[in-house]
Amino acid sequence: VAPHIIKLNSLLPPIVGPVVIEGAQSRLASAAGPAVAIDGSNFINGDDVSFCPGLTSGFGPNVRTVSNPGLAVVDSGNVRITNLEIRSFCIGILSLRSHDNRFDHNLIHNMSGGAGILVTGDAGDASGSSTSGLSVNNVIEFNTLYDTGDGMECTRGTANTTFRGNVGYETGRTSVPPSQGIECAGVADRIYIVGNSFTGYSDGLQMNAMTNGVIAGNTI
């Protein structure tokens, strides 16, 4: 009976593109959605921020972090991740200094760190510098995210990136503070946020130092 669960005991290595990682779709009408789940609950409590440290300080959402992702693309690109359920990590999908990726039709939930999907050009230094031209040309579309702190992020040099048709919501859990549906901060340019839906967050959208953005047709 779907979902078929891949239950990890440690983090997976970063993904190196070009590659497509595609989960099977359930064939049963009563079990709609991804038929394969990647689950980190053997070693990460996705509802406890103490499992999700920041790079320099703090824990949980709203700190600078790239810790404990379910799937990660680091210094690479041309990766598609589609039709997977990802649960019980700090970050569902991390794109770090990576380009030309597509993350679509995934179900991501019970995260207690940076975001359900975090796209960042973080340089990795102590001061949290932004890079330029590395975190570019990414498309994040038609995902469902719930109980993830931030739904999604685009930060620190991310450019020419699209968020389209995603649905994000918080159910009211008290162990992790609700945060933003999408946060773009610390240099983000040419970000397209179109046709998304956000419910139950502290902020639907937080555009902090974003330039040349298009925000249209969203429901908040």
PDB file of C-alpha atoms in Angstrom:
ATOM      1  CA  VAL A   1       0.000   0.000   0.000  1.00  0.00           C
ATOM      2  CA  ALA A   2       1.444   3.372  -1.015  1.00  0.00           C
ATOM      3  CA  PRO A   3       3.379   5.269   0.051  1.00  0.00           C
ATOM      4  CA  HIS A   4       6.321   2.894  -0.062  1.00  0.00           C
ATOM      5  CA  ILE A   5       8.752   4.291   2.488  1.00  0.00           C
ATOM      6  CA  ILE A   6      12.511   4.676   2.164  1.00  0.00           C
ATOM      7  CA  LYS A   7      13.411   5.180   5.810  1.00  0.00           C
ATOM      8  CA  LEU A   8      16.941   6.516   6.167  1.00  0.00           C
ATOM      9  CA  ASN A   9      19.396   6.140   9.029  1.00  0.00           C
ATOM     10  CA  SER A  10      21.670   8.974   7.854  1.00  0.00           C
ATOM     11  CA  LEU A  11      21.721  11.795   5.332  1.00  0.00           C
ATOM     12  CA  LEU A  12      22.022  10.990   1.652  1.00  0.00           C
ATOM     13  CA  PRO A  13      24.989  12.413  -0.276  1.00  0.00           C
ATOM     14  CA  PRO A  14      24.364  15.501  -2.432  1.00  0.00           C
ATOM     15  CA  ILE A  15      22.904  14.880  -5.877  1.00  0.00           C
ATOM     16  CA  VAL A  16      25.134  15.588  -8.876  1.00  0.00           C
ATOM     17  CA  GLY A  17      23.392  16.460 -12.144  1.00  0.00           C
ATOM     18  CA  PRO A  18      22.327  15.944 -14.779  1.00  0.00           C
ATOM     19  CA  VAL A  19      19.822  13.491 -13.321  1.00  0.00           C
ATOM     20  CA  VAL A  20      16.084  12.948 -12.879  1.00  0.00           C
ATOM     21  CA  ILE A  21      14.801  11.523  -9.590  1.00  0.00           C
ATOM     22  CA  GLU A  22      11.177  10.583 -10.138  1.00  0.00           C
ATOM     23  CA  GLY A  23       8.886   8.766  -7.754  1.00  0.00           C
ATOM     24  CA  ALA A  24       6.103   6.515  -8.964  1.00  0.00           C
ATOM     25  CA  GLN A  25       2.533   7.787  -8.954  1.00  0.00           C
ATOM     26  CA  SER A  26       0.055   5.690  -6.993  1.00  0.00           C
ATOM     27  CA  ARG A  27      -2.212   3.681  -9.265  1.00  0.00           C
ATOM     28  CA  LEU A  28      -5.014   3.583  -6.687  1.00  0.00           C
ATOM     29  CA  ALA A  29      -7.557   6.397  -6.733  1.00  0.00           C
ATOM     30  CA  SER A  30      -7.864   6.068  -2.947  1.00  0.00           C
ATOM     31  CA  ALA A  31      -4.125   6.775  -2.510  1.00  0.00           C
ATOM     32  CA  ALA A  32      -3.576   9.834  -4.682  1.00  0.00           C
ATOM     33  CA  GLY A  33      -0.212  11.529  -4.624  1.00  0.00           C
ATOM     34  CA  PRO A  34       3.358  10.251  -4.583  1.00  0.00           C
ATOM     35  CA  ALA A  35       3.702   6.523  -4.039  1.00  0.00           C
ATOM     36  CA  VAL A  36       7.257   6.752  -2.654  1.00  0.00           C
ATOM     37  CA  ALA A  37       8.249   8.557   0.560  1.00  0.00           C
ATOM     38  CA  ILE A  38      11.720   9.470   1.822  1.00  0.00           C
ATOM     39  CA  ASP A  39      11.551   9.574   5.622  1.00  0.00           C
ATOM     40  CA  GLY A  40      14.205  10.861   8.038  1.00  0.00           C
ATOM     41  CA  SER A  41      12.388  10.105  11.294  1.00  0.00           C
ATOM     42  CA  ASN A  42      14.883   7.430  12.366  1.00  0.00           C
ATOM     43  CA  PHE A  43      17.385  10.189  13.164  1.00  0.00           C
ATOM     44  CA  ILE A  44      15.608  13.556  12.789  1.00  0.00           C
ATOM     45  CA  ASN A  45      12.449  14.721  14.515  1.00  0.00           C
ATOM     46  CA  GLY A  46      10.813  16.940  11.940  1.00  0.00           C
ATOM     47  CA  ASP A  47       8.736  18.628  14.652  1.00  0.00           C
ATOM     48  CA  ASP A  48      11.641  19.573  16.952  1.00  0.00           C
ATOM     49  CA  VAL A  49      13.819  22.575  16.094  1.00  0.00           C
ATOM     50  CA  SER A  50      16.699  21.300  18.260  1.00  0.00           C
ATOM     51  CA  PHE A  51      17.525  18.833  15.451  1.00  0.00           C
ATOM     52  CA  CYS A  52      18.019  21.732  13.015  1.00  0.00           C
ATOM     53  CA  PRO A  53      20.937  24.036  13.891  1.00  0.00           C
ATOM     54  CA  GLY A  54      21.832  27.215  12.046  1.00  0.00           C
ATOM     55  CA  LEU A  55      25.189  27.640  10.331  1.00  0.00           C
ATOM     56  CA  THR A  56      26.427  30.105  12.927  1.00  0.00           C
ATOM     57  CA  SER A  57      23.742  30.290  15.630  1.00  0.00           C
ATOM     58  CA  GLY A  58      20.163  29.448  16.467  1.00  0.00           C
ATOM     59  CA  PHE A  59      17.851  26.610  15.542  1.00  0.00           C
ATOM     60  CA  GLY A  60      14.832  26.052  13.350  1.00  0.00           C
ATOM     61  CA  PRO A  61      13.242  28.507  10.874  1.00  0.00           C
ATOM     62  CA  ASN A  62      14.400  32.096  10.450  1.00  0.00           C
ATOM     63  CA  VAL A  63      18.087  31.399  10.975  1.00  0.00           C
ATOM     64  CA  ARG A  64      20.736  30.995   8.310  1.00  0.00           C
ATOM     65  CA  THR A  65      20.899  27.257   7.755  1.00  0.00           C
ATOM     66  CA  VAL A  66      21.463  24.452   5.271  1.00  0.00           C
ATOM     67  CA  SER A  67      21.321  21.621   7.812  1.00  0.00           C
ATOM     68  CA  ASN A  68      19.867  18.139   7.420  1.00  0.00           C
ATOM     69  CA  PRO A  69      18.061  18.177   4.054  1.00  0.00           C
ATOM     70  CA  GLY A  70      16.161  15.191   2.717  1.00  0.00           C
ATOM     71  CA  LEU A  71      17.578  15.740  -0.780  1.00  0.00           C
ATOM     72  CA  ALA A  72      20.292  18.250  -1.673  1.00  0.00           C
ATOM     73  CA  VAL A  73      21.835  19.623  -4.862  1.00  0.00           C
ATOM     74  CA  VAL A  74      25.126  21.318  -3.953  1.00  0.00           C
ATOM     75  CA  ASP A  75      27.412  23.100  -6.440  1.00  0.00           C
ATOM     76  CA  SER A  76      25.768  21.265  -9.311  1.00  0.00           C
ATOM     77  CA  GLY A  77      22.736  21.578 -11.561  1.00  0.00           C
ATOM     78  CA  ASN A  78      20.330  20.160 -14.136  1.00  0.00           C
ATOM     79  CA  VAL A  79      18.539  18.076 -11.515  1.00  0.00           C
ATOM     80  CA  ARG A  80      14.835  17.333 -11.554  1.00  0.00           C
ATOM     81  CA  ILE A  81      13.160  15.987  -8.405  1.00  0.00           C
ATOM     82  CA  THR A  82       9.535  15.077  -8.965  1.00  0.00           C
ATOM     83  CA  ASN A  83       6.633  13.145  -7.473  1.00  0.00           C
ATOM     84  CA  LEU A  84       8.194  12.234  -4.128  1.00  0.00           C
ATOM     85  CA  GLU A  85       6.912  12.545  -0.595  1.00  0.00           C
ATOM     86  CA  ILE A  86       9.680  13.929   1.661  1.00  0.00           C
ATOM     87  CA  ARG A  87       9.090  14.036   5.408  1.00  0.00           C
ATOM     88  CA  SER A  88      10.790  14.456   8.767  1.00  0.00           C
ATOM     89  CA  PHE A  89      13.927  16.424   7.914  1.00  0.00           C
ATOM     90  CA  CYS A  90      15.058  19.982   8.570  1.00  0.00           C
ATOM     91  CA  ILE A  91      14.815  20.950   4.887  1.00  0.00           C
ATOM     92  CA  GLY A  92      12.899  18.940   2.305  1.00  0.00           C
ATOM     93  CA  ILE A  93      14.900  19.904  -0.795  1.00  0.00           C
ATOM     94  CA  LEU A  94      18.026  22.082  -0.671  1.00  0.00           C
ATOM     95  CA  SER A  95      19.481  23.774  -3.745  1.00  0.00           C
ATOM     96  CA  LEU A  96      22.797  25.306  -2.669  1.00  0.00           C
ATOM     97  CA  ARG A  97      24.772  27.326  -5.249  1.00  0.00           C
ATOM     98  CA  SER A  98      23.083  25.247  -7.932  1.00  0.00           C
ATOM     99  CA  HIS A  99      21.433  26.000 -11.253  1.00  0.00           C
ATOM    100  CA  ASP A 100      18.849  24.880 -13.811  1.00  0.00           C
ATOM    101  CA  ASN A 101      17.013  22.606 -11.414  1.00  0.00           C
ATOM    102  CA  ARG A 102      13.316  21.744 -11.409  1.00  0.00           C
ATOM    103  CA  PHE A 103      11.508  20.592  -8.278  1.00  0.00           C
ATOM    104  CA  ASP A 104       7.892  19.748  -9.027  1.00  0.00           C
ATOM    105  CA  HIS A 105       4.844  17.776  -7.887  1.00  0.00           C
ATOM    106  CA  ASN A 106       6.385  16.779  -4.550  1.00  0.00           C
ATOM    107  CA  LEU A 107       4.662  16.466  -1.161  1.00  0.00           C
ATOM    108  CA  ILE A 108       6.911  17.874   1.585  1.00  0.00           C
ATOM    109  CA  HIS A 109       5.962  18.038   5.254  1.00  0.00           C
ATOM    110  CA  ASN A 110       7.067  18.000   8.879  1.00  0.00           C
ATOM    111  CA  MET A 111      10.252  20.010   8.610  1.00  0.00           C
ATOM    112  CA  SER A 112      11.652  22.046  11.505  1.00  0.00           C
ATOM    113  CA  GLY A 113      14.560  23.876   9.872  1.00  0.00           C
ATOM    114  CA  GLY A 114      15.113  26.298   7.002  1.00  0.00           C
ATOM    115  CA  ALA A 115      12.203  25.564   4.662  1.00  0.00           C
ATOM    116  CA  GLY A 116      10.353  22.901   2.762  1.00  0.00           C
ATOM    117  CA  ILE A 117      12.328  23.903  -0.351  1.00  0.00           C
ATOM    118  CA  LEU A 118      15.349  26.160   0.150  1.00  0.00           C
ATOM    119  CA  VAL A 119      17.113  27.744  -2.834  1.00  0.00           C
ATOM    120  CA  THR A 120      20.193  29.721  -1.863  1.00  0.00           C
ATOM    121  CA  GLY A 121      23.496  31.009  -3.163  1.00  0.00           C
ATOM    122  CA  ASP A 122      25.012  31.066   0.321  1.00  0.00           C
ATOM    123  CA  ALA A 123      28.801  31.364   0.031  1.00  0.00           C
ATOM    124  CA  GLY A 124      29.307  29.275   3.153  1.00  0.00           C
ATOM    125  CA  ASP A 125      31.507  31.794   4.945  1.00  0.00           C
ATOM    126  CA  ALA A 126      31.028  33.018   8.489  1.00  0.00           C
ATOM    127  CA  SER A 127      29.403  36.281   7.436  1.00  0.00           C
ATOM    128  CA  GLY A 128      26.793  34.685   5.195  1.00  0.00           C
ATOM    129  CA  SER A 129      27.920  36.277   1.939  1.00  0.00           C
ATOM    130  CA  SER A 130      25.941  35.938  -1.259  1.00  0.00           C
ATOM    131  CA  THR A 131      27.343  34.441  -4.455  1.00  0.00           C
ATOM    132  CA  SER A 132      26.508  35.655  -7.950  1.00  0.00           C
ATOM    133  CA  GLY A 133      25.569  33.545 -10.964  1.00  0.00           C
ATOM    134  CA  LEU A 134      25.526  30.215  -9.117  1.00  0.00           C
ATOM    135  CA  SER A 135      21.983  29.908  -7.720  1.00  0.00           C
ATOM    136  CA  VAL A 136      20.138  30.641 -10.962  1.00  0.00           C
ATOM    137  CA  ASN A 137      17.502  29.382 -13.391  1.00  0.00           C
ATOM    138  CA  ASN A 138      15.611  27.171 -10.964  1.00  0.00           C
ATOM    139  CA  VAL A 139      11.915  26.280 -11.227  1.00  0.00           C
ATOM    140  CA  ILE A 140       9.848  25.228  -8.209  1.00  0.00           C
ATOM    141  CA  GLU A 141       6.308  24.346  -9.196  1.00  0.00           C
ATOM    142  CA  PHE A 142       3.181  22.413  -8.241  1.00  0.00           C
ATOM    143  CA  ASN A 143       4.521  21.180  -4.895  1.00  0.00           C
ATOM    144  CA  THR A 144       2.417  20.775  -1.753  1.00  0.00           C
ATOM    145  CA  LEU A 145       4.147  21.764   1.487  1.00  0.00           C
ATOM    146  CA  TYR A 146       2.783  21.780   5.003  1.00  0.00           C
ATOM    147  CA  ASP A 147       4.249  22.179   8.494  1.00  0.00           C
ATOM    148  CA  THR A 148       7.664  23.211   7.191  1.00  0.00           C
ATOM    149  CA  GLY A 149       8.394  26.510   9.028  1.00  0.00           C
ATOM    150  CA  ASP A 150       9.093  28.526   5.878  1.00  0.00           C
ATOM    151  CA  GLY A 151       7.373  26.981   2.906  1.00  0.00           C
ATOM    152  CA  MET A 152      10.107  28.005   0.461  1.00  0.00           C
ATOM    153  CA  GLU A 153      13.098  30.360   0.332  1.00  0.00           C
ATOM    154  CA  CYS A 154      15.161  32.161  -2.305  1.00  0.00           C
ATOM    155  CA  THR A 155      18.172  33.835  -0.738  1.00  0.00           C
ATOM    156  CA  ARG A 156      21.763  35.066  -0.998  1.00  0.00           C
ATOM    157  CA  GLY A 157      22.262  35.611  -4.698  1.00  0.00           C
ATOM    158  CA  THR A 158      19.416  33.529  -6.094  1.00  0.00           C
ATOM    159  CA  ALA A 159      18.294  34.878  -9.475  1.00  0.00           C
ATOM    160  CA  ASN A 160      15.966  34.114 -12.375  1.00  0.00           C
ATOM    161  CA  THR A 161      13.967  31.622 -10.322  1.00  0.00           C
ATOM    162  CA  THR A 162      10.265  30.762 -10.594  1.00  0.00           C
ATOM    163  CA  PHE A 163       7.810  29.643  -7.905  1.00  0.00           C
ATOM    164  CA  ARG A 164       4.597  28.608  -9.645  1.00  0.00           C
ATOM    165  CA  GLY A 165       1.447  26.765  -8.598  1.00  0.00           C
ATOM    166  CA  ASN A 166       2.711  25.651  -5.179  1.00  0.00           C
ATOM    167  CA  VAL A 167       0.382  25.126  -2.205  1.00  0.00           C
ATOM    168  CA  GLY A 168       1.755  25.745   1.282  1.00  0.00           C
ATOM    169  CA  TYR A 169       0.031  25.705   4.650  1.00  0.00           C
ATOM    170  CA  GLU A 170       0.547  25.316   8.386  1.00  0.00           C
ATOM    171  CA  THR A 171      -1.824  23.120  10.409  1.00  0.00           C
ATOM    172  CA  GLY A 172      -1.299  24.893  13.733  1.00  0.00           C
ATOM    173  CA  ARG A 173       1.423  22.753  15.307  1.00  0.00           C
ATOM    174  CA  THR A 174       3.007  24.537  18.267  1.00  0.00           C
ATOM    175  CA  SER A 175       6.464  22.926  18.366  1.00  0.00           C
ATOM    176  CA  VAL A 176       7.785  24.889  15.360  1.00  0.00           C
ATOM    177  CA  PRO A 177       6.865  28.547  14.807  1.00  0.00           C
ATOM    178  CA  PRO A 178       4.987  29.291  11.586  1.00  0.00           C
ATOM    179  CA  SER A 179       7.044  31.440   9.277  1.00  0.00           C
ATOM    180  CA  GLN A 180       6.815  32.690   5.662  1.00  0.00           C
ATOM    181  CA  GLY A 181       5.146  31.052   2.696  1.00  0.00           C
ATOM    182  CA  ILE A 182       8.078  32.279   0.589  1.00  0.00           C
ATOM    183  CA  GLU A 183      10.989  34.333   1.901  1.00  0.00           C
ATOM    184  CA  CYS A 184      13.392  36.007  -0.542  1.00  0.00           C
ATOM    185  CA  ALA A 185      16.202  37.725   1.324  1.00  0.00           C
ATOM    186  CA  GLY A 186      19.829  38.741   1.245  1.00  0.00           C
ATOM    187  CA  VAL A 187      20.003  39.543  -2.508  1.00  0.00           C
ATOM    188  CA  ALA A 188      17.401  37.934  -4.781  1.00  0.00           C
ATOM    189  CA  ASP A 189      16.838  39.155  -8.332  1.00  0.00           C
ATOM    190  CA  ARG A 190      14.328  38.300 -11.053  1.00  0.00           C
ATOM    191  CA  ILE A 191      12.115  36.113  -8.885  1.00  0.00           C
ATOM    192  CA  TYR A 192       8.749  35.095 -10.340  1.00  0.00           C
ATOM    193  CA  ILE A 193       6.059  34.150  -7.808  1.00  0.00           C
ATOM    194  CA  VAL A 194       2.885  33.269  -9.689  1.00  0.00           C
ATOM    195  CA  GLY A 195      -0.268  31.337  -8.848  1.00  0.00           C
ATOM    196  CA  ASN A 196       0.742  30.006  -5.427  1.00  0.00           C
ATOM    197  CA  SER A 197      -1.449  29.551  -2.340  1.00  0.00           C
ATOM    198  CA  PHE A 198      -0.366  30.146   1.280  1.00  0.00           C
ATOM    199  CA  THR A 199      -2.410  29.551   4.438  1.00  0.00           C
ATOM    200  CA  GLY A 200      -1.573  29.824   8.142  1.00  0.00           C
ATOM    201  CA  TYR A 201       1.884  31.405   7.918  1.00  0.00           C
ATOM    202  CA  SER A 202       3.107  34.410   9.899  1.00  0.00           C
ATOM    203  CA  ASP A 203       3.698  36.124   6.523  1.00  0.00           C
ATOM    204  CA  GLY A 204       2.422  34.944   3.162  1.00  0.00           C
ATOM    205  CA  LEU A 205       5.391  36.486   1.384  1.00  0.00           C
ATOM    206  CA  GLN A 206       8.465  38.256   2.757  1.00  0.00           C
ATOM    207  CA  MET A 207      10.419  40.070   0.072  1.00  0.00           C
ATOM    208  CA  ASN A 208      13.523  41.386   1.804  1.00  0.00           C
ATOM    209  CA  ALA A 209      16.070  42.878  -0.625  1.00  0.00           C
ATOM    210  CA  MET A 210      14.409  41.353  -3.697  1.00  0.00           C
ATOM    211  CA  THR A 211      14.732  43.255  -6.985  1.00  0.00           C
ATOM    212  CA  ASN A 212      12.966  42.974 -10.343  1.00  0.00           C
ATOM    213  CA  GLY A 213      10.382  40.522  -9.030  1.00  0.00           C
ATOM    214  CA  VAL A 214       6.994  39.576 -10.434  1.00  0.00           C
ATOM    215  CA  ILE A 215       4.297  38.632  -7.903  1.00  0.00           C
ATOM    216  CA  ALA A 216       0.941  37.819  -9.477  1.00  0.00           C
ATOM    217  CA  GLY A 217      -2.160  35.705  -8.997  1.00  0.00           C
ATOM    218  CA  ASN A 218      -1.282  34.315  -5.563  1.00  0.00           C
ATOM    219  CA  THR A 219      -3.823  33.516  -2.842  1.00  0.00           C
ATOM    220  CA  ILE A 220      -2.691  34.421   0.687  1.00  0.00           C
TER     221      ILE A 220
END
